[in-house]
Coordinates of C-alpha atoms in Angstrom, one line a residue:
X1 CA 5.0 27.2 -9.7
X2 CA 1.6 27.5 -11.0
X3 CA -0.5 30.5 -10.0
X4 CA 0.5 32.0 -6.8
X5 CA -3.1 32.2 -5.6
X6 CA -4.4 29.3 -7.7
X7 CA -5.2 27.1 -4.9
X8 CA -7.7 29.8 -3.6
X9 CA -8.9 31.1 -7.0
X10 CA -9.9 27.7 -8.4
X11 CA -11.7 24.7 -7.0
X12 CA -10.8 21.2 -7.8
X13 CA -12.6 20.1 -11.0
X14 CA -12.3 16.4 -12.1
X15 CA -12.6 15.0 -15.5
X16 CA -16.2 14.3 -16.6
X17 CA -17.5 10.7 -16.6
X18 CA -20.2 9.0 -18.7
X19 CA -23.4 8.1 -16.9
X20 CA -23.1 4.9 -14.9
X21 CA -26.1 3.3 -16.6
X22 CA -25.1 4.4 -19.9
X23 CA -21.7 3.2 -20.0
X24 CA -22.4 -0.4 -18.8
X25 CA -23.7 -0.9 -22.3
X26 CA -20.2 -1.0 -23.9
X27 CA -16.5 -1.5 -22.8
X28 CA -15.3 2.0 -24.1
X29 CA -13.4 4.2 -21.7
X30 CA -15.7 6.3 -19.6
X31 CA -13.6 9.3 -18.6
X32 CA -13.5 12.4 -20.7
X33 CA -11.3 15.4 -20.6
X34 CA -11.7 18.9 -19.4
X35 CA -11.5 21.8 -21.8
X36 CA -8.0 23.4 -22.1
X37 CA -8.6 26.5 -20.1
X38 CA -10.2 24.4 -17.2
X39 CA -7.1 22.0 -17.2
X40 CA -4.9 25.2 -17.2
X41 CA -6.6 26.3 -13.8
X42 CA -6.1 22.8 -12.5
X43 CA -2.5 23.0 -13.2
X44 CA -2.6 26.6 -11.5
X45 CA -3.9 25.0 -8.3
X46 CA -0.4 23.6 -7.4
X47 CA 0.8 25.6 -4.3
X48 CA 4.7 25.8 -4.9
X49 CA 5.1 24.1 -1.6
X50 CA 8.5 24.5 0.2
X51 CA 8.4 20.7 0.5
X52 CA 6.5 18.9 -2.3
X53 CA 5.5 15.9 -0.6
X54 CA 3.5 14.7 -3.5
X55 CA 6.6 13.4 -5.1
X56 CA 8.2 12.0 -2.1
X57 CA 7.0 8.3 -2.3
X58 CA 7.3 8.0 1.6
X59 CA 6.1 5.1 3.7
X60 CA 4.5 5.8 7.1
X61 CA 3.0 3.2 9.3
X62 CA 2.7 0.6 6.4
X63 CA 1.1 3.3 4.0
X64 CA 2.8 4.9 1.1
X65 CA 2.2 8.7 0.5
X66 CA 3.4 10.5 -2.5
X67 CA 4.6 9.2 -5.9
X68 CA 6.8 6.1 -5.9
X69 CA 8.3 7.3 -9.2
X70 CA 9.0 10.7 -7.5
X71 CA 7.5 12.5 -10.4
X72 CA 8.5 16.2 -10.9
X73 CA 4.8 17.1 -10.2
X74 CA 5.3 20.8 -9.2
X75 CA 7.4 21.5 -12.4
X76 CA 4.8 20.1 -14.8
X77 CA 1.9 21.6 -13.0
X78 CA 3.7 24.9 -13.6
X79 CA 4.2 24.1 -17.3
X80 CA 0.4 23.3 -17.5
X81 CA -0.3 26.7 -16.2
X82 CA 2.2 28.3 -18.4
X83 CA 0.5 26.3 -21.6
X84 CA 3.9 24.9 -22.2
X85 CA 3.0 21.4 -23.2
X86 CA 6.3 20.3 -24.6
X87 CA 8.3 21.3 -21.4
X88 CA 5.6 19.6 -19.3
X89 CA 6.1 16.5 -21.3
X90 CA 10.0 16.5 -20.9
X91 CA 9.6 16.8 -17.1
X92 CA 7.0 14.1 -17.0
X93 CA 9.0 11.5 -19.0
X94 CA 12.0 12.2 -16.8
X95 CA 10.7 9.9 -14.2
X96 CA 7.7 8.0 -15.7
X97 CA 8.0 5.8 -18.5
X98 CA 4.3 5.3 -19.2
X99 CA 2.1 8.2 -18.0
X100 CA -0.7 7.1 -20.2
X101 CA -1.0 4.0 -18.0
X102 CA -0.7 5.6 -14.5
X103 CA -2.8 8.5 -15.7
X104 CA -5.7 6.0 -16.1
X105 CA -5.3 3.2 -13.4
X106 CA -3.0 4.6 -10.6
X107 CA -5.0 5.3 -7.4
X108 CA -3.0 8.6 -7.1
X109 CA -0.9 8.1 -4.1
X110 CA 0.5 11.6 -5.1
X111 CA -2.8 13.3 -4.3
X112 CA -3.0 11.6 -0.7
X113 CA 0.3 13.8 0.0
X114 CA -0.7 16.9 -1.8
X115 CA -0.4 20.0 0.7
X116 CA -3.7 21.4 -1.1
X117 CA -5.4 18.6 0.6
X118 CA -4.4 19.6 4.0
X119 CA -7.4 22.1 4.3
X120 CA -9.2 21.5 1.2
X121 CA -9.3 19.4 -2.1
X122 CA -5.9 18.2 -3.6
X123 CA -4.5 19.0 -7.1
X124 CA -5.9 16.8 -9.8
X125 CA -2.4 15.5 -10.3
X126 CA -3.4 12.1 -12.0
X127 CA -5.7 13.9 -14.5
X128 CA -3.0 16.6 -15.2
X129 CA -0.5 13.8 -15.9
X130 CA -2.9 12.1 -18.3
X131 CA -3.7 15.3 -20.2
X132 CA 0.1 15.9 -20.8
X133 CA 0.7 12.6 -22.4
X134 CA -2.3 12.5 -24.3
X135 CA -2.0 15.8 -26.0
X136 CA 1.8 14.9 -26.7
X137 CA 0.5 11.9 -28.6
X138 CA -2.2 13.8 -30.4
X139 CA 0.4 16.8 -31.3
X140 CA 3.0 14.3 -32.7
X141 CA 5.4 15.0 -29.8
X142 CA 5.9 11.3 -29.0
X143 CA 8.4 10.4 -31.6
X144 CA 11.0 7.3 -31.5
X145 CA 14.0 8.1 -29.3
X146 CA 16.5 5.7 -30.8
X147 CA 19.9 5.4 -28.9
X148 CA 22.8 7.0 -30.8
X149 CA 25.1 4.1 -30.1
X150 CA 24.5 0.5 -29.4
X151 CA 26.3 -1.5 -27.0
X152 CA 27.4 -5.1 -27.7
X153 CA 25.3 -6.4 -24.7
X154 CA 21.8 -8.3 -25.1
X155 CA 19.2 -8.5 -22.5
X156 CA 16.1 -10.7 -22.4
X157 CA 13.2 -9.3 -20.5
X158 CA 10.6 -12.2 -19.6
X159 CA 7.1 -10.7 -19.1
X160 CA 5.5 -7.8 -21.0
X161 CA 3.6 -6.1 -18.2
X162 CA 4.4 -2.5 -16.7
X163 CA 7.7 -3.8 -15.0
X164 CA 9.0 -5.8 -18.0
X165 CA 8.3 -2.7 -20.4
X166 CA 9.8 -0.1 -18.3
X167 CA 12.9 -2.2 -17.8
X168 CA 13.0 -2.8 -21.6
X169 CA 12.5 0.9 -22.2
X170 CA 15.3 2.2 -20.2
X171 CA 17.8 -0.6 -21.2
X172 CA 17.2 0.1 -24.7
X173 CA 17.8 3.7 -24.4
X174 CA 21.1 2.9 -22.9
X175 CA 21.9 1.1 -26.1
X176 CA 21.5 -2.4 -25.2
X177 CA 19.7 -4.9 -27.3
X178 CA 16.6 -5.8 -25.6
X179 CA 14.1 -8.6 -26.4
X180 CA 10.9 -8.8 -24.5
X181 CA 9.3 -12.5 -24.2
X182 CA 5.5 -12.9 -23.5
X183 CA 3.9 -16.2 -23.1
X184 CA 0.5 -14.8 -23.9
X185 CA -0.7 -14.1 -27.6
X186 CA -0.7 -10.5 -26.7
X187 CA 1.6 -8.1 -25.2
X188 CA 1.0 -6.0 -22.0
X189 CA 0.8 -8.6 -19.2
X190 CA -1.9 -7.5 -16.7
X191 CA -2.4 -4.4 -18.7
X192 CA -3.7 -6.3 -21.5
X193 CA -5.6 -9.2 -19.7
X194 CA -5.9 -8.0 -16.2
X195 CA -7.3 -4.6 -16.4
X196 CA -10.7 -4.2 -18.5
X197 CA -10.9 -2.1 -21.6
X198 CA -13.2 0.6 -20.0
X199 CA -10.4 1.4 -17.5
X200 CA -7.6 1.0 -20.0
X201 CA -8.2 0.9 -23.7
X202 CA -6.0 -1.8 -25.4
X203 CA -5.1 0.7 -28.3
X204 CA -3.3 2.6 -25.6
X205 CA -1.0 -0.2 -24.9
X206 CA -0.5 -1.1 -28.5
X207 CA 0.4 2.6 -29.2
X208 CA 3.1 2.5 -26.6
X209 CA 4.4 -1.0 -27.9
X210 CA 4.5 0.2 -31.4
X211 CA 6.5 3.3 -30.3
X212 CA 8.9 1.0 -28.4
X213 CA 9.3 -1.3 -31.5
X214 CA 10.4 1.7 -33.6
X215 CA 12.9 2.7 -30.8
X216 CA 14.5 -0.7 -31.3
X217 CA 12.9 -3.0 -28.6
X218 CA 12.2 -6.4 -30.0
X219 CA 9.1 -8.3 -28.8
X220 CA 8.1 -12.0 -29.2
X221 CA 4.7 -13.5 -27.9
X222 CA 3.7 -17.1 -27.3
X223 CA 7.1 -17.8 -25.6
X224 CA 6.8 -19.6 -22.3
X225 CA 10.3 -19.8 -20.6
X226 CA 10.3 -22.9 -18.4
X227 CA 12.8 -25.9 -17.8
X228 CA 15.4 -26.2 -20.6
X229 CA 14.4 -22.9 -22.4
X230 CA 15.5 -21.1 -19.3
X231 CA 19.1 -22.2 -19.6
X232 CA 19.0 -21.7 -23.4
X233 CA 18.0 -18.0 -22.6
X234 CA 20.9 -17.6 -20.1
X235 CA 23.2 -18.9 -22.8
X236 CA 21.8 -16.5 -25.5
X237 CA 21.6 -13.2 -23.6
X238 CA 24.2 -11.4 -21.4
X239 CA 21.5 -10.7 -18.8
X240 CA 17.9 -11.8 -18.0
X241 CA 15.2 -9.6 -16.2
X242 CA 12.3 -11.7 -14.9
X243 CA 9.1 -9.7 -14.8
X244 CA 6.5 -12.6 -14.6
X245 CA 4.1 -11.0 -12.0
X246 CA 2.5 -12.5 -9.0
X247 CA -0.6 -14.0 -10.5
X248 CA -0.7 -17.3 -8.4
X249 CA -4.2 -16.8 -6.8
X250 CA -5.0 -17.6 -3.1
X251 CA -6.4 -20.9 -3.2
X252 CA -10.2 -21.6 -3.3
X253 CA -11.2 -25.3 -3.1
X254 CA -13.5 -25.4 -6.0
X255 CA -12.2 -22.8 -8.4
X256 CA -11.6 -24.5 -11.8
X257 CA -13.0 -27.6 -10.6
X258 CA -16.9 -26.9 -10.2
X259 CA -18.5 -25.5 -13.3
X260 CA -19.3 -22.0 -12.6
X261 CA -16.5 -21.3 -10.2
X262 CA -13.6 -19.5 -11.4
X263 CA -10.8 -17.3 -10.4
X264 CA -11.0 -13.7 -11.4
X265 CA -8.0 -13.4 -14.0
X266 CA -9.0 -16.1 -16.2
X267 CA -12.7 -14.5 -16.4
X268 CA -11.0 -11.0 -17.1
X269 CA -8.8 -12.3 -19.7
X270 CA -11.7 -14.2 -21.6
X271 CA -13.7 -11.1 -21.4
X272 CA -10.8 -9.1 -23.1
X273 CA -10.0 -11.9 -25.6
X274 CA -13.6 -11.8 -26.7
X275 CA -13.6 -8.1 -27.1
X276 CA -10.6 -8.1 -29.3
X277 CA -12.1 -10.5 -31.6
X278 CA -11.6 -13.9 -30.1
X279 CA -14.2 -16.6 -29.7
X280 CA -16.4 -15.8 -26.8
X281 CA -16.3 -18.5 -24.2
X282 CA -19.7 -19.3 -22.8
X283 CA -18.2 -20.6 -19.6
X284 CA -16.8 -17.1 -18.7
X285 CA -19.9 -15.0 -19.9
X286 CA -22.1 -13.4 -17.2
X287 CA -25.0 -13.1 -19.7
X288 CA -28.3 -13.7 -18.0
X289 CA -26.6 -15.2 -15.0
X290 CA -26.6 -14.6 -11.2
X291 CA -23.1 -13.5 -10.3
X292 CA -21.2 -13.6 -7.1
X293 CA -17.9 -12.1 -6.5
X294 CA -15.5 -12.7 -3.6
X295 CA -13.1 -9.8 -2.6
X296 CA -13.0 -6.1 -2.0
X297 CA -10.0 -5.0 -4.2
X298 CA -9.7 -3.5 -7.7
X299 CA -9.9 -7.0 -9.3
X300 CA -13.1 -7.6 -7.8
X301 CA -14.6 -4.2 -9.0
X302 CA -13.4 -5.0 -12.4
X303 CA -15.2 -8.3 -12.2
X304 CA -18.3 -6.6 -11.3
X305 CA -18.1 -3.9 -14.0
X306 CA -17.4 -6.7 -16.7
X307 CA -20.4 -8.9 -15.5
X308 CA -22.7 -5.9 -15.9
X309 CA -21.5 -5.2 -19.4
X310 CA -22.0 -8.8 -20.1
X311 CA -25.7 -8.6 -19.1
X312 CA -25.7 -10.4 -15.7
X313 CA -29.1 -10.9 -14.1
X314 CA -27.9 -9.8 -10.7
X315 CA -24.4 -9.2 -9.0
X316 CA -23.3 -9.6 -5.4
X317 CA -20.1 -8.8 -3.8
X318 CA -19.0 -10.6 -0.7
X319 CA -16.6 -8.8 1.7
X320 CA -15.4 -10.5 4.8
X321 CA -14.4 -7.4 6.5
X322 CA -16.6 -4.6 8.0
X323 CA -17.0 -1.4 5.9
X324 CA -14.7 0.7 8.3
X325 CA -11.8 -1.8 7.6
X326 CA -12.2 -1.9 4.0
X327 CA -12.6 1.7 3.1
X328 CA -10.5 3.7 5.5
X329 CA -8.5 6.0 3.2
X330 CA -7.0 9.1 4.4
X331 CA -4.4 11.5 3.4
X332 CA -0.7 12.2 4.8
X333 CA -2.4 14.5 7.6
X334 CA -5.2 12.0 8.6
X335 CA -8.0 13.7 6.7
X336 CA -10.5 11.2 5.3
X337 CA -10.5 10.6 1.4
X338 CA -13.9 9.9 0.0
X339 CA -14.3 6.3 -1.1
X340 CA -15.3 5.7 -4.8
X341 CA -15.8 2.4 -6.5
X342 CA -16.9 3.0 -10.3
X343 CA -18.2 -0.6 -10.4
X344 CA -20.4 -0.1 -7.3
X345 CA -22.0 3.2 -8.9
X346 CA -22.8 1.1 -12.0
X347 CA -24.4 -1.6 -10.1
X348 CA -26.4 0.8 -8.2
X349 CA -27.6 2.5 -11.3
X350 CA -28.5 -0.7 -12.7
X351 CA -30.3 -2.8 -9.9
X352 CA -30.9 0.2 -7.5
X353 CA -28.8 -1.1 -4.7
X354 CA -25.1 -1.6 -3.8
X355 CA -23.9 -5.3 -4.5
X356 CA -21.7 -5.2 -1.5
X357 CA -22.3 -7.4 1.5
X358 CA -19.9 -6.7 4.3
X359 CA -18.8 -9.1 7.0
X360 CA -19.9 -12.0 4.9
X361 CA -17.9 -15.0 3.6
X362 CA -18.6 -18.2 1.4
X363 CA -19.7 -21.0 3.7
X364 CA -20.2 -23.6 0.9
X365 CA -21.5 -23.9 -2.5
X366 CA -24.6 -25.6 -3.9
X367 CA -24.5 -27.7 -7.3
X368 CA -27.1 -29.5 -9.2
X369 CA -27.2 -33.1 -10.2
X370 CA -24.9 -32.4 -13.0
X371 CA -22.2 -30.9 -10.8
X372 CA -22.8 -27.5 -11.8
X373 CA -22.9 -24.3 -9.6
X374 CA -26.6 -23.1 -8.6
X375 CA -26.0 -21.3 -5.4
X376 CA -23.7 -19.9 -2.6
X377 CA -24.4 -20.2 1.1
X378 CA -23.1 -17.4 2.9
X379 CA -22.1 -17.0 6.4
X380 CA -21.6 -13.7 8.5
X381 CA -18.5 -12.8 10.3
X382 CA -17.8 -11.0 13.5
X383 CA -14.6 -9.0 14.1
X384 CA -12.9 -8.2 17.3
X385 CA -9.6 -6.2 17.9
X386 CA -6.9 -7.5 20.2
X387 CA -3.6 -5.8 20.7
X388 CA -4.2 -3.6 17.7
X389 CA -5.0 -6.5 15.3
X390 CA -8.5 -7.4 14.0
X391 CA -9.5 -11.0 14.4
X392 CA -12.4 -12.7 12.5
X393 CA -14.7 -15.3 13.7
X394 CA -17.2 -16.9 11.2
X395 CA -20.9 -17.1 12.9
X396 CA -22.8 -20.4 12.4
X397 CA -26.2 -18.7 12.7
X398 CA -27.8 -16.8 10.1
X399 CA -26.6 -18.4 7.0
X400 CA -28.1 -17.4 3.6
X401 CA -28.5 -19.2 0.2
X402 CA -27.8 -16.9 -2.7
X403 CA -28.6 -18.0 -6.4
X404 CA -25.4 -18.2 -8.3
X405 CA -24.6 -19.3 -11.8
X406 CA -21.2 -17.8 -11.8
X407 CA -18.9 -17.5 -8.7
X408 CA -15.7 -15.4 -9.2
X409 CA -12.8 -15.5 -6.7
X410 CA -11.1 -12.3 -6.4
X411 CA -9.5 -12.5 -2.9
X412 CA -6.0 -11.7 -3.7
X413 CA -2.8 -13.4 -4.9
X414 CA -0.3 -15.8 -3.3
X415 CA 2.8 -14.8 -5.2
X416 CA 4.6 -15.8 -8.5
X417 CA 4.5 -19.2 -10.1
X418 CA 6.8 -21.8 -8.9
X419 CA 7.7 -23.1 -12.4
X420 CA 9.6 -19.9 -13.2
X421 CA 11.6 -19.8 -10.3
X422 CA 12.5 -23.4 -10.5
X423 CA 13.7 -23.1 -13.9
X424 CA 16.1 -20.3 -12.9
X425 CA 17.0 -21.8 -9.7
X426 CA 15.7 -19.1 -7.7
X427 CA 14.4 -19.5 -4.2
X428 CA 10.8 -18.5 -3.0
X429 CA 10.4 -16.1 0.0
X430 CA 7.6 -16.6 2.7
X431 CA 5.6 -13.9 1.0
X432 CA 5.6 -16.2 -2.3
X433 CA 8.1 -13.7 -4.2
X434 CA 11.4 -14.3 -6.0
X435 CA 14.4 -14.1 -3.4
X436 CA 16.9 -11.4 -4.2
X437 CA 20.4 -10.3 -2.8
X438 CA 19.4 -8.0 -0.1
X439 CA 17.4 -5.1 -1.2
X440 CA 18.6 -5.3 -4.7
X441 CA 16.9 -6.8 -7.8
X442 CA 19.7 -9.4 -8.4
X443 CA 19.4 -13.0 -7.6
X444 CA 21.8 -15.6 -6.3
X445 CA 22.8 -16.0 -10.2
X446 CA 24.4 -12.6 -11.1
X447 CA 22.9 -12.9 -14.6
X448 CA 19.4 -13.0 -13.6
X449 CA 17.5 -9.9 -12.1
X450 CA 13.7 -9.8 -11.0
X451 CA 11.4 -6.8 -10.9
X452 CA 7.6 -5.9 -10.4
X453 CA 5.1 -8.0 -8.6
X454 CA 7.4 -10.9 -8.8
X455 CA 9.7 -9.2 -6.5
X456 CA 7.5 -7.2 -4.2
X457 CA 4.3 -8.9 -4.4
X458 CA 1.0 -8.0 -5.8
X459 CA 1.1 -4.1 -6.1
X460 CA 0.2 -1.3 -8.3
X461 CA 1.2 -0.4 -11.8
X462 CA 3.1 2.6 -10.7
X463 CA 5.1 0.5 -8.2
X464 CA 5.8 -2.1 -11.1
X465 CA 7.1 0.7 -13.4
X466 CA 9.3 2.1 -10.5
X467 CA 10.6 -1.6 -10.1
X468 CA 11.3 -2.1 -13.8
X469 CA 13.3 1.2 -13.9
X470 CA 15.3 0.5 -10.8
X471 CA 16.0 -3.0 -12.2
X472 CA 17.3 -1.7 -15.5
X473 CA 19.8 0.5 -13.6
X474 CA 21.1 -2.5 -11.9
X475 CA 21.4 -4.7 -15.1
X476 CA 23.0 -1.7 -16.8
X477 CA 25.8 -1.5 -14.1
X478 CA 26.2 -5.3 -14.3
X479 CA 26.6 -5.1 -17.9
X480 CA 28.9 -2.1 -18.2
X481 CA 30.5 -1.7 -14.8
X482 CA 28.6 1.4 -14.0
X483 CA 25.2 3.2 -15.0
X484 CA 24.0 6.7 -15.8
X485 CA 20.4 5.7 -15.8

């Protein structure tokens, strides 16, 4: 696999990125591509491990190492080294329905388990993956693969995010007639309205949906399945797969009630809608405003990066935990992995300092006579560890008033929406997810299946794709009595 001594001959070289200050002037993707000969070297760094942990997807002490999709990584790395793009593509698509998505937004769990990272730098697995699929599209290798034979079975997939698209993709290839229903005006779920354009250009989503349409998948937008429409769906289709996500935010008292205080997803959605030609909503614009973002995850980073591009006057990020609890990322062998936040880089380039304030929470907000947000009063936190668990205490002294015209809450999600569960008679778990039978994707109603964040809780795109593919196998077996997926 690869070049026998490649991991010693070549150093890790990542894709070039645009200057942080320059890229905040637009919403274009900021990652470039390596020259072909340099990409070949990166594929040649793969070590031909006796046990390729990179494709294992194992969980140890609550952390996942390796690819949840079990991608055949050493095989397509070898094909990159051999300059055999066609074979690399065939091995990549064997396990991953949408490498163009994971190659852009996945945190590369595969690289945390790369043996090359034991005493050095891991292989650029995610970037190699992206290069394979993008070259395939550019060279016309991604042609429709329509099933030779159609079954008489029909399936409705509710939700067009990565889980729904993955389930629809496999079920269509099996020959079933699949219709994807989306309540928003555009397809893609959080790929479309949750991830900003500079991380995932929306043309990439439309390109894949166009291919799936030519393969026979049917799509309908503006369809909100609730109440009586749920029963109508069960009457019309042989099986229903619910992939509605887990977008219910953790509650923040004034969000959506006080002008200027909003949850993150509506803000990101409004930004993308304006970018795609919709009417810009001044309520969700950060232009000329002091912006405060609450949260430490990817969504908070996306809010910061979006606010910078909209022309925010200042950006502050409030993180309740200390730095050492937020950024501890290590590989399978306990070696630290450098923490990198693209939004923080951009904020430093624009304002000269990091927007992050650790061990800080919102104490209360300040409003003017009209009830509009004008400031955020913050409080410091103190953390202690007892029995291996961290405990937070909010300090009464040292409170600070920050000017704020826009407060964005990106502090996580509480699970899926109750309305969908109630419409299909599905119970809710303590974690806020749809209850299933055992460790399957089936619900108490054998005709209904769930997948993605709706089943496992808020997670990564790569997990959503894995969920959708696994659910498709169960649906296929339900419809035909067996499955070869």
